[in-house]
Coordinates of C-alpha atoms and ligand atoms in Angstrom, one line a residue:
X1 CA -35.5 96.3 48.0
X2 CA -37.8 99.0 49.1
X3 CA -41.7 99.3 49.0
X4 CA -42.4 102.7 48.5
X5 CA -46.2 103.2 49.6
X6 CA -45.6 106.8 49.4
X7 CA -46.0 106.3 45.2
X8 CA -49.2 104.6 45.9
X9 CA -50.8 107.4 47.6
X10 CA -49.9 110.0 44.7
X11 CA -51.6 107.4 42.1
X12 CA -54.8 108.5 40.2
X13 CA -57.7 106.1 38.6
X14 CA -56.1 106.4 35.2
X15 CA -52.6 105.0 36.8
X16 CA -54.6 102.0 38.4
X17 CA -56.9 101.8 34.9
X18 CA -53.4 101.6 33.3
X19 CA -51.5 99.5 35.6
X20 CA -54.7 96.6 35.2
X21 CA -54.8 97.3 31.2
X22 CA -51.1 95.7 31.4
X23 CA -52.1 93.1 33.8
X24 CA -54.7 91.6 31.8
X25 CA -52.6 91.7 28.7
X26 CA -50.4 90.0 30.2
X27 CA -52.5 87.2 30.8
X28 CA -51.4 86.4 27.1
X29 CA -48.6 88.5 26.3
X30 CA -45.3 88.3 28.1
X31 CA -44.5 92.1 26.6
X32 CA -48.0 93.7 26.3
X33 CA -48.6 96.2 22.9
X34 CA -48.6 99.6 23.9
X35 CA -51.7 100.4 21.3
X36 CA -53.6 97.0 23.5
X37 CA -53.0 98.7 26.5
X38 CA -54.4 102.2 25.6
X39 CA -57.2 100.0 24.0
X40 CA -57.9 97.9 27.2
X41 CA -57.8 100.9 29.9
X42 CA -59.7 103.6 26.8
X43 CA -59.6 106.1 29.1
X44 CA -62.4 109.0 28.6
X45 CA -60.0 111.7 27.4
X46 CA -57.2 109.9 25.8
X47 CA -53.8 110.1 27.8
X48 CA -52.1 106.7 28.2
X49 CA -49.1 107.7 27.0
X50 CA -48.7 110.3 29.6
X51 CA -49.9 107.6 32.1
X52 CA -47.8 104.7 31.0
X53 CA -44.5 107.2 31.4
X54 CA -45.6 108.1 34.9
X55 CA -45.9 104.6 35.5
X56 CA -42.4 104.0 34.2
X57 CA -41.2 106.4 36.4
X58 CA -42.1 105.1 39.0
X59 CA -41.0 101.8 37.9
X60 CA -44.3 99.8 38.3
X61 CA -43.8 99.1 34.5
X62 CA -41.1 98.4 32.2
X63 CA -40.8 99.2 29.0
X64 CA -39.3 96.7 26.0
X65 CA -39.3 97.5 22.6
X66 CA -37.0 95.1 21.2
X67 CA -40.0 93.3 19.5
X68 CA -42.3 95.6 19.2
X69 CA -43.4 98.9 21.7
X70 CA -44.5 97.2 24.8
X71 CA -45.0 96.9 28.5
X72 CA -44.9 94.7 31.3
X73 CA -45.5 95.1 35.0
X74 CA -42.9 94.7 37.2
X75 CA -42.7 93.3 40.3
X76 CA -43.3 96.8 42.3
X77 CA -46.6 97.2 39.5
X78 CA -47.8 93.6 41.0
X79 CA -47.5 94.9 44.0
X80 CA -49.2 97.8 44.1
X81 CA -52.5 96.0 42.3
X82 CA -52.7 93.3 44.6
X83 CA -52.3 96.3 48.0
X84 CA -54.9 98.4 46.4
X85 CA -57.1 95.6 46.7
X86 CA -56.3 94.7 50.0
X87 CA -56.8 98.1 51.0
X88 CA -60.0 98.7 48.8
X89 CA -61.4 95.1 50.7
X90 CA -60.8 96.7 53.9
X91 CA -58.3 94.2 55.0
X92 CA -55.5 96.7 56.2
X93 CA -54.9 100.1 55.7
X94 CA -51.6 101.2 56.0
X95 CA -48.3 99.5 55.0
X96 CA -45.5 99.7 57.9
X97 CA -41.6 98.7 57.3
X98 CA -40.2 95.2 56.0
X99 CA -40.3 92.3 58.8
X100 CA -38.6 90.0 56.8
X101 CA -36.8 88.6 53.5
X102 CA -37.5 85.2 52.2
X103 CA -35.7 83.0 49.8
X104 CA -38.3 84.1 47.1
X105 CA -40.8 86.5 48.7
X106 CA -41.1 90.5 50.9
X107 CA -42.7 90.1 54.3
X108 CA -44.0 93.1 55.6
X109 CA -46.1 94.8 58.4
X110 CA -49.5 95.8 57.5
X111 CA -52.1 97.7 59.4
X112 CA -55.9 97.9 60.0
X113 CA -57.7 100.6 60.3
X114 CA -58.2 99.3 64.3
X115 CA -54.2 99.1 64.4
X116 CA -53.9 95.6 65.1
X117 CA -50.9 94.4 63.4
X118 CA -50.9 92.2 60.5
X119 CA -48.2 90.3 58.0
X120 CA -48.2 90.7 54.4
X121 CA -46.0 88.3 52.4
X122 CA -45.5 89.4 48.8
X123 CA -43.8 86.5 46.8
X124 CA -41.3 87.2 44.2
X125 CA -41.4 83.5 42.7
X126 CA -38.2 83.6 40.4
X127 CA -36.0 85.7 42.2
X128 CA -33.5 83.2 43.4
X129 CA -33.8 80.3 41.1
X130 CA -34.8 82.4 37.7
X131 CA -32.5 80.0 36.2
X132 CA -34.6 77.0 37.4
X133 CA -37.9 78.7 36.0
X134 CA -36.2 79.4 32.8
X135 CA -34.9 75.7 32.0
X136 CA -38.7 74.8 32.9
X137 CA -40.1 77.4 30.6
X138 CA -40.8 74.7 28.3
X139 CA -43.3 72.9 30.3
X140 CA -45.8 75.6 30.6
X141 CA -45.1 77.1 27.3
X142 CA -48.7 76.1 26.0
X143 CA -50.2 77.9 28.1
X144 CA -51.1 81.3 27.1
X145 CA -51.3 82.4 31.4
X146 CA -46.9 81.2 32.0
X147 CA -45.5 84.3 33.8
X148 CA -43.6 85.1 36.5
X149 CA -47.3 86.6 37.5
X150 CA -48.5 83.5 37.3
X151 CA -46.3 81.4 39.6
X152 CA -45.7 83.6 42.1
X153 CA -50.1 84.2 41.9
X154 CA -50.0 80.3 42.5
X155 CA -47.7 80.5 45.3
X156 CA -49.9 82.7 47.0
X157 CA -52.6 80.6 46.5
X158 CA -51.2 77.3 48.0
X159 CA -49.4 78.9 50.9
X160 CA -52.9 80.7 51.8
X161 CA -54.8 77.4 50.9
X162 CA -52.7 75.4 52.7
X163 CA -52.2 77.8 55.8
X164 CA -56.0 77.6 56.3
X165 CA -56.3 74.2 56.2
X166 CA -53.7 73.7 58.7
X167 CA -55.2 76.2 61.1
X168 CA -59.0 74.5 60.9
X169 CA -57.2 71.3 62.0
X170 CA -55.3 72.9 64.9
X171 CA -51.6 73.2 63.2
X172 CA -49.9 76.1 64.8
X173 CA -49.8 78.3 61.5
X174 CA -50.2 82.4 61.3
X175 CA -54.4 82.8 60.8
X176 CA -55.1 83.0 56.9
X177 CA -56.7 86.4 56.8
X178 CA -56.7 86.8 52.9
X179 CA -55.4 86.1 49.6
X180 CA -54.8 88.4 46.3
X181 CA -52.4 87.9 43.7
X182 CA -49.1 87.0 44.7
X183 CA -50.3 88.8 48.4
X184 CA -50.6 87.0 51.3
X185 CA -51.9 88.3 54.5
X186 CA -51.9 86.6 57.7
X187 CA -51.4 87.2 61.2
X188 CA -48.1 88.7 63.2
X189 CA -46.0 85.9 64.6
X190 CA -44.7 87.2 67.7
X191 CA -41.5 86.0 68.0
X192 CA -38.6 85.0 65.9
X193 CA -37.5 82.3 63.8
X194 CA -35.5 79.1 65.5
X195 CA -32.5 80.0 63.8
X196 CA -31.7 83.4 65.8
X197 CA -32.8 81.9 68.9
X198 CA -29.4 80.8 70.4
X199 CA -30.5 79.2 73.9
X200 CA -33.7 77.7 74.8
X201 CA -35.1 76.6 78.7
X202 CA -36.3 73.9 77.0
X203 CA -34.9 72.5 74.7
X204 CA -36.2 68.7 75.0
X205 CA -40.1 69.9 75.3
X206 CA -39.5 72.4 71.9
X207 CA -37.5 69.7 69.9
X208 CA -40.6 67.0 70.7
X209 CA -43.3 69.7 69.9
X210 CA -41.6 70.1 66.8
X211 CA -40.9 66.8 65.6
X212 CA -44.6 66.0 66.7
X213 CA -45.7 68.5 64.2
X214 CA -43.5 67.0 61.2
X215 CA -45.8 63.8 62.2
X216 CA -49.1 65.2 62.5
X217 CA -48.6 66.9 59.3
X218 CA -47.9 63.7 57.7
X219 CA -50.7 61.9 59.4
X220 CA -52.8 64.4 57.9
X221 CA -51.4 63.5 54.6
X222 CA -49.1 66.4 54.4
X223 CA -45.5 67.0 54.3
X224 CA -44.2 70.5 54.8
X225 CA -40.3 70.0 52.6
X226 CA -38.5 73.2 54.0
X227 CA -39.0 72.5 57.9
X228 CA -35.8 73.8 59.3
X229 CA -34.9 76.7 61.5
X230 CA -35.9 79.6 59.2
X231 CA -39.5 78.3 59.4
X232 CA -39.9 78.0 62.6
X233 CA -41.3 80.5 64.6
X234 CA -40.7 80.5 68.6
X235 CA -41.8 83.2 70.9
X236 CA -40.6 84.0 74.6
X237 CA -42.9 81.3 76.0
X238 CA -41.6 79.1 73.1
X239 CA -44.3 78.7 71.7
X240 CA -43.9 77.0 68.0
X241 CA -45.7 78.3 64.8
X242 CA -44.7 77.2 61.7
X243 CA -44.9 79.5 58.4
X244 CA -44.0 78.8 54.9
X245 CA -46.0 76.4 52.8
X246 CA -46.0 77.2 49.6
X247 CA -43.8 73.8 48.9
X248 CA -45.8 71.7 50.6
X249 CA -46.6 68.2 49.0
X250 CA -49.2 65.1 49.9
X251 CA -47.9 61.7 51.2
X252 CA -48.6 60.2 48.4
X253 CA -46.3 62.2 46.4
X254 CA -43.8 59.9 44.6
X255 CA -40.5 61.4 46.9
X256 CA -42.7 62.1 49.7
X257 CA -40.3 59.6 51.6
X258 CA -37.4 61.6 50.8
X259 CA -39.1 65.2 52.2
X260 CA -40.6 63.4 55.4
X261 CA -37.1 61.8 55.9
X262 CA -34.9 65.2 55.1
X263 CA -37.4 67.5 57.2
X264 CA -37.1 65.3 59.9
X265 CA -33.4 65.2 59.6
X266 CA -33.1 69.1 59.0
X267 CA -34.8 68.9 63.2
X268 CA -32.2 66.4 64.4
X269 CA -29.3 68.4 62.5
X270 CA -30.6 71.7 64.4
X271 CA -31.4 70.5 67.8
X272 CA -27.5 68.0 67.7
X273 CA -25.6 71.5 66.6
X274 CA -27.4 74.3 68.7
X275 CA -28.3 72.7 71.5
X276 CA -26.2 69.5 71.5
X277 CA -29.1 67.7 72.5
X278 CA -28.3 64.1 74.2
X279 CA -29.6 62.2 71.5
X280 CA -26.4 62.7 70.2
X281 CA -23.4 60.4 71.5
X282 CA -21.3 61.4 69.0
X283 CA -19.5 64.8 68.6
X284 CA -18.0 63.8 65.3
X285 CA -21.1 63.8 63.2
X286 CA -21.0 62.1 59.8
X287 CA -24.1 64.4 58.3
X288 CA -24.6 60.8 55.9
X289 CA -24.6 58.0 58.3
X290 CA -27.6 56.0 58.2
X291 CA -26.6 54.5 61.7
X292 CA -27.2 57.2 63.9
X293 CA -27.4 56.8 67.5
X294 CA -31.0 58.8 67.2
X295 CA -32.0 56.0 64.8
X296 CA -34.4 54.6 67.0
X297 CA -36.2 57.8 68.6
X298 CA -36.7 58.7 64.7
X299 CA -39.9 58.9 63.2
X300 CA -39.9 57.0 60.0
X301 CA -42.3 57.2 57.2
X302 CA -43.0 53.9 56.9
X303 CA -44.7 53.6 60.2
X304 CA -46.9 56.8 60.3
X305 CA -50.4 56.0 59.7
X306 CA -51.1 58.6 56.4
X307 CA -54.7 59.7 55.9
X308 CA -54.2 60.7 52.2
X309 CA -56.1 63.5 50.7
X310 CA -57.6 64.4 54.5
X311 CA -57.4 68.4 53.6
X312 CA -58.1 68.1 49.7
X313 CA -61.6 69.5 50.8
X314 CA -60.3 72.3 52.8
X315 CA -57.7 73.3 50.4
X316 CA -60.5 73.0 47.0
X317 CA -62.7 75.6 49.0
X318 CA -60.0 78.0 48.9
X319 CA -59.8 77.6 45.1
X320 CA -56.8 75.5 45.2
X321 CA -56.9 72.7 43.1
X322 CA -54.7 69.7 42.2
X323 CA -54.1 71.1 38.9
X324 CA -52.6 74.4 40.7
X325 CA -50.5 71.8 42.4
X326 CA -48.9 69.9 39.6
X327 CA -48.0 73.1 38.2
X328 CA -46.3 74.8 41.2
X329 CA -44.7 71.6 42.0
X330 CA -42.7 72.0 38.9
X331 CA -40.9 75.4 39.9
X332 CA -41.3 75.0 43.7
X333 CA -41.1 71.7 45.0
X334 CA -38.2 70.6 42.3
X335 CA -36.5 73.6 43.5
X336 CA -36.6 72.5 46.4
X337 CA -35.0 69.2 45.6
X338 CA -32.3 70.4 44.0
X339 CA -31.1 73.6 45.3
X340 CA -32.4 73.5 48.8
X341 CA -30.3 76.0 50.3
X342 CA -29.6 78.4 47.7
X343 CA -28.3 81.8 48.3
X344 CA -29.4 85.1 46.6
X345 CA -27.6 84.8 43.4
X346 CA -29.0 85.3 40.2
X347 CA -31.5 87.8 42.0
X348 CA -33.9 89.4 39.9
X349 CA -34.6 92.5 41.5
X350 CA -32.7 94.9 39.1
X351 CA -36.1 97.0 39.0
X352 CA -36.4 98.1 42.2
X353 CA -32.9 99.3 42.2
X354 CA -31.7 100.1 39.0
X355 CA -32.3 104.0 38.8
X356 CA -30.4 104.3 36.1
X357 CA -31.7 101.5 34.4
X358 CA -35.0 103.0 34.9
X359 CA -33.8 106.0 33.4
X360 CA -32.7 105.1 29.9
X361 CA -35.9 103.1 30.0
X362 CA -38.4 106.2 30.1
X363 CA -35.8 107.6 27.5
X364 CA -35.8 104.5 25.2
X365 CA -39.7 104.8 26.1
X366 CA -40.3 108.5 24.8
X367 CA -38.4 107.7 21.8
X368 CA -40.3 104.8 20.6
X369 CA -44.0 104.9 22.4
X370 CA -46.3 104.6 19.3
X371 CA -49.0 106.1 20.9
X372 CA -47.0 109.5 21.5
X373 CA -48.3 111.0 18.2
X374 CA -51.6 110.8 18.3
X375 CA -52.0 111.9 22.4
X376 CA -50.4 114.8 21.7
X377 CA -53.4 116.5 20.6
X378 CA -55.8 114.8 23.1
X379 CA -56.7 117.1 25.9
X380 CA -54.5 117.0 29.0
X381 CA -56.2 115.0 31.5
X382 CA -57.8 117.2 33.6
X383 CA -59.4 115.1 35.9
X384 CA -55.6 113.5 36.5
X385 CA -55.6 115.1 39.9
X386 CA -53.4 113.8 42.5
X387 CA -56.5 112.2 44.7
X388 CA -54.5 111.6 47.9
X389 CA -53.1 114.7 48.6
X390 CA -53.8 115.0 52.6
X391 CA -50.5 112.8 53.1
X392 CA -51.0 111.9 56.8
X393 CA -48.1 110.3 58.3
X394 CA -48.1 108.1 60.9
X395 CA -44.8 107.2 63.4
X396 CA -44.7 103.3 61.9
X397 CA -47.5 103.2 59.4
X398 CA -48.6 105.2 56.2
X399 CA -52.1 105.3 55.7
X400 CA -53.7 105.1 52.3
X401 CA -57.2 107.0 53.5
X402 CA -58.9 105.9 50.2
X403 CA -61.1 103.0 50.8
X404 CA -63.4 103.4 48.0
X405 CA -63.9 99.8 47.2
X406 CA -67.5 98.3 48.8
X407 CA -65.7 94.8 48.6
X408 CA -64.6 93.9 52.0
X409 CA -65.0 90.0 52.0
X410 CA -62.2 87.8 53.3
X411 CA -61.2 84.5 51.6
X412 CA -59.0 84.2 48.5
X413 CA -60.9 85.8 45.6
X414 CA -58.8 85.3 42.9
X415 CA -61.4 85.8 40.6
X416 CA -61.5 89.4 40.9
X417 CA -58.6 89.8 39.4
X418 CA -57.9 91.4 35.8
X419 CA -55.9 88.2 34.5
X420 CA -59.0 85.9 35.2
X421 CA -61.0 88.5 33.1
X422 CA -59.9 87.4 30.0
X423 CA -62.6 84.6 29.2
X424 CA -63.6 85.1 26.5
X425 CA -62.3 82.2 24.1
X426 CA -63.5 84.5 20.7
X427 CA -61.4 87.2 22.5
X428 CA -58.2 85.7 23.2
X429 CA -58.6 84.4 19.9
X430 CA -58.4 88.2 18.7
X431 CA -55.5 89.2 21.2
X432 CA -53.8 86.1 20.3
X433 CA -54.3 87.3 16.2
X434 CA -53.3 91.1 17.3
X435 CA -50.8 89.7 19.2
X436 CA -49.1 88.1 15.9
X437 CA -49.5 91.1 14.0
X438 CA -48.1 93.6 16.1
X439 CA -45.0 90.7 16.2
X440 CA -45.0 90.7 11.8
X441 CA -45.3 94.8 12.1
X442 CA -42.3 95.1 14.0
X443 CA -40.2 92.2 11.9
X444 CA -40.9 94.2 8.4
X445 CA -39.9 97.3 10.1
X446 CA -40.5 99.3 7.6
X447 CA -42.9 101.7 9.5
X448 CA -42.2 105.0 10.6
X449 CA -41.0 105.0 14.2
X450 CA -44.6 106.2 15.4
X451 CA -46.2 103.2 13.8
X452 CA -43.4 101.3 14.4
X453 CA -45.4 98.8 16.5
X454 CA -48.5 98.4 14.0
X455 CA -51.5 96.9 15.7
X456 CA -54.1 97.2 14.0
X457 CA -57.5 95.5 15.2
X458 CA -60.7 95.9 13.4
X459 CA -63.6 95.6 15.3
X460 CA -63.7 93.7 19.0
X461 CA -63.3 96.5 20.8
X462 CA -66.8 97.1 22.4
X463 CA -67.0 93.1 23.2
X464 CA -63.9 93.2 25.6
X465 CA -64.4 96.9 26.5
X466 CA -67.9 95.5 28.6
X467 CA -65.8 93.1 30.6
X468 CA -62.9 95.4 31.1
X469 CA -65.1 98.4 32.6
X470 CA -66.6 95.6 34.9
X471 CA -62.6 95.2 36.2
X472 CA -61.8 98.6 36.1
X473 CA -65.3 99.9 37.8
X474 CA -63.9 98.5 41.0
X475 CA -60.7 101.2 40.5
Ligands
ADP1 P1 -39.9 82.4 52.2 O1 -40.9 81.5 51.6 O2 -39.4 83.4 51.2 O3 -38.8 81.7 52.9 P2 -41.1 82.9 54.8 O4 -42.6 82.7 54.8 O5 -40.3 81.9 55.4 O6 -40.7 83.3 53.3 O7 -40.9 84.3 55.5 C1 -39.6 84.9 55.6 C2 -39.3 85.5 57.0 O8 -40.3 86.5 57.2 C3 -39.5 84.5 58.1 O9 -38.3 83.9 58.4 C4 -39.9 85.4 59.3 O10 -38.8 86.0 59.9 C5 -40.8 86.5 58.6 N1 -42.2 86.1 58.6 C6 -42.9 85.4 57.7 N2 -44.2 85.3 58.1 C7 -44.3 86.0 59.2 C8 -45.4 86.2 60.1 N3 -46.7 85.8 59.8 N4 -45.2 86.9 61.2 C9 -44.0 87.4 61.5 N5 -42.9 87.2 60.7 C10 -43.1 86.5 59.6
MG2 MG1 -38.9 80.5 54.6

């Protein structure tokens, strides 16, 4: 998969007005009507169709018409929202090469404008176990926000939420720098996870400061359920951090037993194998056997004095609450349990690849885009100009020079975001009404192809048009 930042650069106001429009549909339309979307971003001079096709092109959207004429963003589109506002915050400035590929998220370096070095992890919630999320579908299908935008959005949350706790009580985690969307940013590990390290000087002291953690975690009332040699950062002085924590659950969690117990034994597994640490008398391991010889340096559950609910406050000031948890815990955590070391099958990353794909898409697109017609005698979009044309190219890092936002604080500010725009409950009442129509429109089929997706909305559109220019004011 490849970020291309270059496409950012070369975006205008309208692109970003656009590329929000379809984000806050979203919040209650899996596909979002193209005639919503041109009414959401009502650009000054008209034009969306010409900005929803450069869009495509770039493949920050895609298009589906098989119910009606729609978009949604894609993951790249997601992307690109939650970076502009990283960059527009001040937070970093430049995005460098790809530092890493997780089971369900991007890592990659980021710069500020001092050049210190920074870590962005994008996730990509639904990559590997789509499957998983689509069996579960059911669960969350009252509620109008269920999306992959959604989950991988709470992802980000908890692993920012929980990586900040963590840190204010001494944990060796990356520093929590800031949270948007799916976008994580944090601070540059130096070193590289336990599983490429093949020899250690000591092996003893870094299997105890590890196992130690796994404890303190759990006397904090926390258990981290993917502890294992991916997520465990060592440096040359071997030094441990731990990363990863957007499957994190509390002791009181019904199989917290069961996580403590299999992150514990994920350690022993590790250290016995790589290191053949002498806790192990027996070469011939039986993976199962409850009588170990380690039995009795093992830390067991039972015996750990749990402060439940220690870091509820910490993790509620970052705007995580328990109701964010149940819901993640469904597509995360459960994953987890059942498909713990699941490969990249099933991946769901067609659209940054697929250029062919992409191709009959902006095809299939110019054939059916109902708002074609009526742009074509709208003025060309003069003020479309390409705003960052002084490309400036750094060795490592390409600089987006365009910090027009004022916003620079830190902390997770999910609010900001077009999907939490949407409060309206009179308006989502309309969207939800448009929504249906434009669904019965395309059913009778019986329009032309230009009107082909009728959805038609009398009245409403000042009431929502005042919140959205609040959103897209920030663009
Ligand atoms: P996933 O949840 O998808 O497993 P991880 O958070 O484990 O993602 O990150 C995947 C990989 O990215 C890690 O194994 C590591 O190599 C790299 N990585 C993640 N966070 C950092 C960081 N803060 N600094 C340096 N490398 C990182
Ligand atoms: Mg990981």
């Amino acid at each position: 998969m490849k970020l291309d930042v270059d496409v950012l650069r070369y975006l205008s106001k309208d692109d970003f007005r656009v590329l929000t429009a379809v984000e806050m549909g979203m919040r209650n339309h899996e596909i979002v009507p193209s005639e919503l979307i041109d009414r959401i971003a009502s650009l000054k001079h008209g034009g969306t169709y010409k900005v929803l096709k450069n869009l495509l092109k770039h493949k920050l959207l895609h298009h589906d018409s098989s119910k009606y004429d729609g978009f949604r963003l894609t993951y790249l589109g997601y992307d690109f929202l939650a970076i502009k506002t990283m960059v527009n915050r001040g937070i970093f400035t430049g995005v460098g090469r790809q530092i890493g590929v997780g089971k369900e998220s991007d890592i990659f370096e980021v710069v500020k404008e001092d050049g210190t070095v920074l870590a962005m992890k994008l996730h990509r919630l639904g990559r590997v176990s789509f499957r998983a999320v689509k069996s579960k579908r059911d669960y969350l299908k009252h509620r109008s926000s269920y999306n992959w935008l959604y989950l991988s959005r709470l992802a980000a949350l908890k692993e920012f939420a929980f990586m900040k706790a963590l840190e204010e009580h001494g944990f060796p985690v990356p520093n929590a720098v800031d949270c948007n969307r799916h976008c994580v940013v944090m601070s540059l590990v130096r070193g590289y996870p336990l599983v490429q390290v093949k020899q250690l000087q000591n092996p003893d002291v870094v299997f105890e400061t590890i196992l130690s953690l796994v404890v303190r975690m759990a006397e904090h009332g926390l258990i981290h359920c993917d502890f294992n040699e991916f997520n465990i950062m060592i440096d040359d002085d071997e030094k441990i951090t731990m990363i990863d924590f957007p499957q994190m659950v509390s002791v009181s969690h019904r199989n917290a037993k069961m996580y403590f117990d299999r992150d514990v034994e994920c350690i022993f597994k590790f250290f016995r194998k790589r290191y053949n640490l002498s806790f192990q008398e027996n070469e011939d391991e039986s993976d199962d056997s409850e009588v170990d010889s380690d039995e009795e340096c093992r830390p067991q559950f039972s015996e750990i004095n749990k402060v439940s609910g220690f870091l509820d406050k910490e993790l509620a000031a970052s705007g995580f609450t328990g109701k964010d948890q149940e819901d993640i815990e469904r597509f995360i955590v459960e994953d987890v349990e059942e498909d713990s070391d699941s490969d990249a099958e099933g991946t769901e990353d067609e659209e940054y690849n697929a250029d062919s794909t992409n191709e009959s898409n902006i095809k299939d697109f110019d054939s059916v885009c109902s708002l074609k017609k009526e742009e074509d005698n709208t003025p060309d979009c003069g003020d479309r100009q390409i705003e960052h044309q002084a490309v400036e190219k750094d060795r490592h890092f390409e600089r987006d020079d365009n910090p027009e936002d004022e916003s620079s604080q830190a902390g997770c500010d999910h609010d900001s975001e077009a999907d939490e725009q949407i409060e309206d409950p009179e308006l989502m009442k309309r969207l939800t009404k448009q929504r249906q129509r434009a669904i019965q429109a395309a059913r009778g089929r019986k329009k032309s192809s230009t009107s082909r997706t009728k959805y038609s909305d009398k009245g409403g559109r000042s009431s929502y048009k005042s919140k959205v220019q609040k959103q897209m004011s920030s663009w």
